[in-house]
Short mmCIF file of C-alpha atoms in Angstrom, two decimals:
data_model
loop_
_atom_site.label_atom_id
_atom_site.label_comp_id
_atom_site.label_asym_id
_atom_site.label_seq_id
_atom_site.Cartn_x
_atom_site.Cartn_y
_atom_site.Cartn_z
CA MET A 1 0.87 0.65 -2.02
CA THR A 2 4.61 -7.32 -1.00
CA ALA A 3 7.47 -8.99 0.35
CA SER A 4 10.67 -9.89 -1.02
CA THR A 5 13.48 -8.81 0.19
CA THR A 6 10.99 -6.28 1.71
CA ARG A 7 7.69 -4.47 0.00
CA ARG A 8 5.19 0.47 -0.95
CA THR A 9 10.06 -2.43 1.38
CA ALA A 10 7.04 1.39 3.54
CA CYS A 11 6.82 3.06 0.78
CA ALA A 12 6.21 0.37 0.32
CA ASP A 13 7.95 0.30 2.28
CA ALA A 14 6.36 2.08 1.85
CA ALA A 15 8.15 3.83 1.39
CA ARG A 16 7.97 5.69 1.26
CA SER A 17 13.98 7.73 3.92
CA GLY A 18 13.94 8.66 7.08
CA MET A 19 15.07 5.06 6.90
CA SER A 20 14.75 2.12 4.54
CA LEU A 21 12.52 0.22 6.87
CA GLY A 22 9.68 2.27 5.49
CA ARG A 23 10.19 0.39 2.20
CA ALA A 24 8.17 -2.39 0.81
CA LYS A 25 4.60 -0.86 0.54
CA SER A 26 3.38 -3.60 -1.45
CA ARG A 27 2.26 -1.08 -1.00
CA LEU A 28 0.89 -8.48 -3.69
CA VAL A 29 -1.55 -11.41 -4.23
CA ALA A 30 -3.20 -12.98 -7.19
CA VAL A 31 -5.94 -10.44 -7.28
CA GLY A 32 -7.50 -12.03 -10.25
CA ALA A 33 -6.25 -10.92 -13.70
CA LEU A 34 -7.37 -7.91 -15.61
CA ALA A 35 -10.97 -8.61 -14.74
CA VAL A 36 -10.01 -6.87 -11.54
CA ALA A 37 -9.20 -3.73 -13.41
CA GLY A 38 -12.49 -3.76 -15.22
CA ALA A 39 -14.37 -3.38 -11.98
CA LEU A 40 -12.16 -0.67 -10.53
CA LEU A 41 -14.15 2.48 -10.19
CA VAL A 42 -12.27 5.73 -9.80
CA THR A 43 -8.94 7.51 -10.32
CA GLY A 44 -6.88 10.32 -8.88
CA CYS A 45 -3.69 11.20 -7.09
CA GLY A 46 -2.32 12.74 -3.93
CA ASP A 47 0.56 15.03 -3.09
CA GLN A 48 3.10 15.07 -0.32
CA THR A 49 3.02 15.21 3.43
CA LYS A 50 0.98 18.28 4.28
CA ASP A 51 -2.34 17.17 2.88
CA LYS A 52 -4.85 16.32 5.58
CA ASP A 53 -8.26 15.06 4.50
CA LYS A 54 -10.54 15.23 7.49
CA SER A 55 -13.47 13.94 5.49
CA ALA A 56 -11.95 10.56 4.73
CA GLY A 57 -12.69 7.47 6.76
CA GLY A 58 -15.54 8.84 8.81
CA GLY A 59 -16.95 6.96 11.77
CA THR A 60 -19.76 7.38 14.26
CA SER A 61 -19.91 8.52 17.83
CA ALA A 62 -18.89 5.97 20.44
CA ALA A 63 -22.50 5.73 21.54
CA GLY A 64 -23.95 2.74 19.78
CA ALA A 65 -20.62 1.59 18.33
CA PRO A 66 -20.36 -2.09 19.33
CA LEU A 67 -16.57 -2.22 19.86
CA ALA A 68 -15.85 1.30 21.13
CA ASP A 69 -14.84 0.01 24.57
CA LYS A 70 -11.96 -1.96 23.04
CA LEU A 71 -10.10 1.20 22.03
CA PRO A 72 -7.53 2.91 24.27
CA LYS A 73 -9.25 5.60 26.37
CA GLU A 74 -7.10 8.35 24.86
CA ILE A 75 -8.32 7.56 21.34
CA ARG A 76 -11.88 7.05 22.51
CA ASP A 77 -11.85 10.48 24.12
CA LYS A 78 -10.40 12.15 21.00
CA GLY A 79 -12.81 10.32 18.73
CA VAL A 80 -10.15 10.22 16.01
CA ILE A 81 -7.56 7.76 14.70
CA LYS A 82 -4.87 9.58 12.71
CA VAL A 83 -3.87 7.61 9.62
CA GLY A 84 -0.61 8.08 7.74
CA SER A 85 -1.07 7.21 4.06
CA ASP A 86 0.50 7.83 0.65
CA ILE A 87 -2.68 8.94 -1.07
CA ALA A 88 -1.47 8.48 -4.64
CA TYR A 89 -1.93 4.75 -5.16
CA ALA A 90 -5.22 4.20 -6.95
CA PRO A 91 -7.33 2.21 -6.39
CA VAL A 92 -6.09 1.54 -2.85
CA GLU A 93 -6.02 5.19 -1.82
CA PHE A 94 -6.15 8.29 -4.00
CA LYS A 95 -7.83 11.66 -4.48
CA ASP A 96 -11.06 11.59 -6.47
CA LYS A 97 -12.11 14.32 -8.91
CA ASP A 98 -13.50 16.37 -6.01
CA GLY A 99 -10.26 16.15 -4.04
CA ASN A 100 -11.60 13.70 -1.47
CA THR A 101 -9.63 10.69 -0.28
CA ALA A 102 -11.11 7.57 -1.89
CA GLY A 103 -10.28 3.93 -2.45
CA ILE A 104 -10.15 0.54 -0.76
CA ASP A 105 -8.32 1.70 2.38
CA PRO A 106 -10.54 4.76 3.06
CA ASP A 107 -13.68 2.67 2.57
CA LEU A 108 -12.43 0.01 4.99
CA ALA A 109 -11.36 2.72 7.44
CA ALA A 110 -14.82 4.28 7.37
CA ALA A 111 -16.38 0.87 8.11
CA LEU A 112 -13.91 0.24 10.94
CA GLY A 113 -14.74 3.68 12.32
CA SER A 114 -18.44 2.84 12.42
CA VAL A 115 -17.74 -0.27 14.49
CA LEU A 116 -15.27 1.46 16.81
CA GLY A 117 -17.13 4.76 17.16
CA VAL A 118 -14.29 6.98 15.92
CA LYS A 119 -13.30 8.84 12.77
CA PHE A 120 -10.28 7.73 10.74
CA GLU A 121 -8.52 10.93 9.65
CA PHE A 122 -6.16 10.41 6.69
CA GLU A 123 -2.97 12.48 6.37
CA ASN A 124 -1.00 12.35 3.13
CA GLY A 125 2.71 11.52 3.23
CA THR A 126 5.36 9.94 1.03
CA PHE A 127 5.45 6.22 1.54
CA ASP A 128 8.98 5.91 2.91
CA THR A 129 8.22 8.35 5.77
CA LEU A 130 5.07 6.69 7.09
CA LEU A 131 6.69 4.38 9.64
CA THR A 132 8.89 7.23 10.86
CA GLY A 133 5.73 9.26 11.36
CA LEU A 134 4.16 6.39 13.25
CA ARG A 135 7.17 6.10 15.57
CA SER A 136 7.14 9.84 16.23
CA LYS A 137 3.40 9.60 17.06
CA ARG A 138 2.39 11.88 14.22
CA TYR A 139 0.05 9.06 13.23
CA ASP A 140 -1.76 6.44 15.29
CA ILE A 141 -1.60 3.94 12.42
CA ALA A 142 -0.24 3.69 8.88
CA MET A 143 -2.68 2.31 6.30
CA SER A 144 -1.31 2.57 2.80
CA ALA A 145 -1.19 -0.72 0.91
CA MET A 146 1.80 -1.48 3.11
CA THR A 147 3.11 -5.00 2.85
CA ASP A 148 3.50 -6.82 6.15
CA THR A 149 7.10 -8.12 6.24
CA LYS A 150 9.31 -9.59 8.95
CA ASP A 151 11.81 -6.78 8.43
CA ARG A 152 9.17 -4.18 9.18
CA GLN A 153 7.89 -6.15 12.15
CA ASP A 154 11.42 -6.37 13.57
CA GLY A 155 12.58 -2.86 12.68
CA VAL A 156 15.25 -4.10 10.31
CA ASP A 157 16.55 -2.09 7.34
CA ALA A 158 16.02 -4.35 4.33
CA ASP A 159 19.03 -2.91 2.48
CA THR A 160 21.59 -3.33 5.27
CA GLY A 161 20.03 -6.05 7.41
CA LYS A 162 20.67 -3.88 10.47
CA LYS A 163 18.26 -3.10 13.29
CA VAL A 164 17.16 0.53 12.90
CA GLY A 165 14.07 0.80 15.07
CA GLU A 166 11.55 -0.93 17.26
CA GLY A 167 9.48 -2.23 14.38
CA VAL A 168 5.70 -2.34 14.18
CA ASP A 169 2.83 -4.77 14.44
CA PHE A 170 0.49 -5.34 11.52
CA VAL A 171 -3.21 -6.14 11.34
CA ASP A 172 -3.42 -7.86 7.95
CA TYR A 173 -6.48 -7.06 5.84
CA PHE A 174 -5.75 -7.89 2.18
CA SER A 175 -3.37 -9.84 -0.06
CA ALA A 176 -1.64 -8.65 -3.24
CA GLY A 177 1.30 -9.28 -5.59
CA VAL A 178 3.67 -7.23 -7.77
CA SER A 179 3.29 -6.80 -11.53
CA ILE A 180 5.24 -5.38 -14.47
CA TYR A 181 3.61 -3.28 -17.19
CA THR A 182 4.94 -1.63 -20.35
CA PRO A 183 3.84 0.93 -22.92
CA LYS A 184 1.04 -0.62 -24.95
CA GLY A 185 2.39 -2.46 -27.99
CA LYS A 186 6.01 -2.01 -26.85
CA THR A 187 6.69 -4.96 -24.58
CA GLN A 188 10.14 -5.66 -26.08
CA GLY A 189 9.76 -9.26 -24.98
CA ILE A 190 9.53 -8.29 -21.29
CA ARG A 191 7.62 -10.85 -19.24
CA THR A 192 9.79 -11.53 -16.19
CA TRP A 193 12.15 -9.57 -13.96
CA THR A 194 15.10 -11.21 -15.72
CA ASP A 195 13.89 -9.68 -19.00
CA LEU A 196 14.43 -6.22 -17.51
CA CYS A 197 18.21 -6.59 -17.74
CA GLY A 198 19.44 -4.01 -20.24
CA LYS A 199 16.24 -1.99 -19.79
CA LYS A 200 15.02 0.95 -17.70
CA VAL A 201 12.20 0.49 -15.16
CA THR A 202 10.20 3.05 -13.17
CA VAL A 203 9.06 2.32 -9.61
CA GLU A 204 7.86 4.10 -6.50
CA ARG A 205 10.71 4.61 -4.06
CA GLY A 206 10.75 2.29 -1.06
CA THR A 207 8.19 -0.16 -2.45
CA VAL A 208 8.53 -3.88 -2.99
CA SER A 209 8.80 -3.12 -6.69
CA ASP A 210 11.82 -0.96 -5.86
CA ASP A 211 13.30 -3.80 -3.80
CA LEU A 212 12.71 -6.37 -6.54
CA ALA A 213 14.29 -4.10 -9.13
CA LYS A 214 17.39 -3.59 -6.96
CA ALA A 215 17.67 -7.32 -6.36
CA GLN A 216 17.37 -8.04 -10.09
CA ALA A 217 19.92 -5.36 -10.97
CA LYS A 218 22.54 -7.27 -8.96
CA LYS A 219 21.85 -10.40 -11.04
CA CYS A 220 22.04 -8.81 -14.49
CA PRO A 221 25.12 -9.77 -16.55
CA ALA A 222 27.83 -7.32 -17.54
CA GLY A 223 26.75 -5.17 -20.45
CA LYS A 224 23.04 -5.54 -19.62
CA LYS A 225 22.59 -3.11 -16.75
CA LEU A 226 19.11 -2.65 -15.31
CA THR A 227 18.52 1.06 -14.81
CA ILE A 228 16.06 1.96 -12.05
CA GLU A 229 14.26 5.30 -11.83
CA ALA A 230 12.57 5.62 -8.43
CA PHE A 231 9.98 8.33 -7.71
CA ASP A 232 8.22 9.68 -4.63
CA ASN A 233 4.88 8.25 -5.78
CA ASP A 234 3.46 5.88 -8.35
CA GLN A 235 1.80 8.64 -10.36
CA GLN A 236 5.20 10.13 -11.13
CA ALA A 237 6.56 6.73 -12.15
CA GLN A 238 3.61 6.22 -14.50
CA THR A 239 4.10 9.67 -16.04
CA ARG A 240 7.75 8.89 -16.77
CA LEU A 241 6.84 5.62 -18.48
CA ARG A 242 3.98 7.24 -20.39
CA SER A 243 6.35 9.90 -21.74
CA GLY A 244 8.68 7.28 -23.18
CA GLY A 245 11.37 7.73 -20.53
CA ALA A 246 11.51 4.05 -19.59
CA ASP A 247 10.82 0.56 -20.92
CA ALA A 248 8.62 -0.75 -18.11
CA GLY A 249 7.03 0.08 -14.78
CA SER A 250 6.21 -2.00 -11.74
CA SER A 251 3.70 -1.69 -8.88
CA ASP A 252 1.37 -3.82 -6.81
CA PHE A 253 -1.05 -5.74 -8.99
CA PRO A 254 -4.23 -3.79 -8.13
CA VAL A 255 -2.44 -0.52 -8.88
CA ALA A 256 -0.83 -1.77 -12.10
CA ALA A 257 -4.17 -3.20 -13.28
CA TYR A 258 -5.90 0.09 -12.54
CA ALA A 259 -3.27 2.05 -14.48
CA VAL A 260 -3.57 -0.31 -17.45
CA LYS A 261 -7.35 0.03 -17.42
CA THR A 262 -7.62 3.79 -16.96
CA SER A 263 -4.52 5.58 -18.27
CA GLY A 264 -5.29 7.08 -21.66
CA GLY A 265 -8.59 5.27 -21.69
CA GLY A 266 -6.72 1.96 -21.65
CA LYS A 267 -4.41 2.93 -24.53
CA ASP A 268 -1.21 3.75 -22.62
CA PHE A 269 -0.08 0.54 -20.91
CA GLU A 270 -0.35 -3.23 -20.97
CA MET A 271 0.37 -5.84 -18.29
CA VAL A 272 3.11 -8.39 -18.95
CA GLY A 273 3.95 -11.67 -17.24
CA GLU A 274 2.64 -12.96 -13.93
CA GLN A 275 2.37 -11.47 -10.47
CA VAL A 276 5.15 -12.27 -8.01
CA GLN A 277 5.73 -11.93 -4.28
CA ALA A 278 2.17 -12.38 -3.04
CA ALA A 279 1.95 -11.04 0.51
CA PRO A 280 -0.49 -9.39 2.95
CA TYR A 281 -1.23 -5.70 3.27
CA GLY A 282 -1.28 -4.69 6.91
CA ILE A 283 -2.38 -1.76 9.06
CA ALA A 284 0.80 -0.75 10.91
CA VAL A 285 0.54 -0.04 14.64
CA ALA A 286 3.28 0.81 17.15
CA LYS A 287 4.52 -2.22 19.10
CA SER A 288 3.61 -0.45 22.32
CA ASN A 289 -0.01 0.11 21.27
CA THR A 290 -1.31 -3.44 21.60
CA GLN A 291 -4.77 -2.33 22.71
CA LEU A 292 -5.31 -0.34 19.51
CA ARG A 293 -3.91 -3.22 17.44
CA ASP A 294 -6.28 -5.73 19.04
CA ALA A 295 -9.25 -3.36 18.68
CA LEU A 296 -8.56 -3.01 14.95
CA LYS A 297 -8.32 -6.79 14.58
CA ALA A 298 -11.61 -7.31 16.42
CA ALA A 299 -13.32 -4.65 14.29
CA LEU A 300 -11.99 -6.12 11.04
CA ASP A 301 -13.12 -9.62 12.04
CA ARG A 302 -16.58 -8.23 12.74
CA LEU A 303 -16.72 -6.60 9.29
CA ILE A 304 -15.63 -9.86 7.68
CA LYS A 305 -18.26 -11.82 9.58
CA ASP A 306 -21.17 -9.46 8.83
CA GLY A 307 -20.32 -9.17 5.12
CA THR A 308 -19.32 -5.49 5.10
CA TYR A 309 -15.72 -6.31 4.26
CA SER A 310 -16.71 -8.47 1.28
CA LYS A 311 -18.98 -5.73 -0.09
CA ILE A 312 -16.17 -3.16 0.05
CA ILE A 313 -13.59 -5.44 -1.57
CA SER A 314 -16.06 -6.50 -4.27
CA ARG A 315 -17.01 -2.88 -4.96
CA TRP A 316 -13.41 -2.22 -5.99
CA GLY A 317 -13.14 -5.37 -8.10
CA VAL A 318 -10.38 -7.00 -6.04
CA LYS A 319 -12.24 -9.85 -4.37
CA ALA A 320 -9.47 -12.32 -5.22
CA GLY A 321 -7.30 -10.53 -2.66
CA ALA A 322 -9.84 -10.82 0.16
CA ILE A 323 -8.93 -12.54 3.44
CA GLU A 324 -11.15 -14.78 5.57
CA GLN A 325 -10.01 -13.48 8.96
CA ALA A 326 -7.79 -10.76 10.33
CA THR A 327 -4.25 -11.79 11.24
CA ILE A 328 -1.58 -10.11 13.31
CA ASN A 329 1.92 -10.15 11.80
CA GLY A 330 1.14 -12.74 9.14
CA GLY A 331 3.89 -11.48 6.82
CA LYS A 332 7.02 -13.55 6.28
#
């Protein structure tokens, strides 16, 4: 689904743990107030790791695709890029009413596939396992509102500060921040992370929201403990808050805005305070796969230049998070 300490710290991050590195999905950027939510189009949710949606992120044949020759031969021959994604993070990626993978990431993947002459095949997984899946070569890339952070780039566990893996490279394609929301009409004066002391907050495990909550919990004074309930996906966290089991929830701004707009017809939640931790979303690629990384960057730059990228971002009402050019490892 940004970067603090880390960010859906995928997962994250991510999440979504085979190891904590997968944390920090954020899964953050000033994506432009609730007007964003008003333009968001669809809703849904995904399940766990076994769901493969072969229809998502379609491409074309290599013939006629302008950047097909930039891909590694192995991928070109297969005609498929396998994508690890936590498909329960509307509007970035989710299941629509027909069970198809939809959202910002699948739409961008389909456009990238048209330029590269391959199909992007999404596989559903919990956020904090996506980078593990990438390292084991289950996926070619991870694309899941994953915040590009230095810890993820370097393979460092955000909780311990220890090196736990090779790390990954990111092709950055969007910018977003983290938000807090509460039951509608029951804000209890919550506007900042400090205000959560003495309260209970729901988050998706391994995300930047999870990281921020843990960091805040360490700062809360005695007698005002911050209780954190972390779930496998954001849908579960929202359900817990909706049922009255917590005082607030937190997710990346586009996701929080979408939940506020759509849950209960807009009657369940309200946004409080300002976004924090603005940071880029990145497509994660193995450090060893520089040719694939560079091909994705070239394809994204082409989509930005020809206007396709802008049309997709605008269609989902999140134009304030758009970037002007693709960047490799732009996260701090």
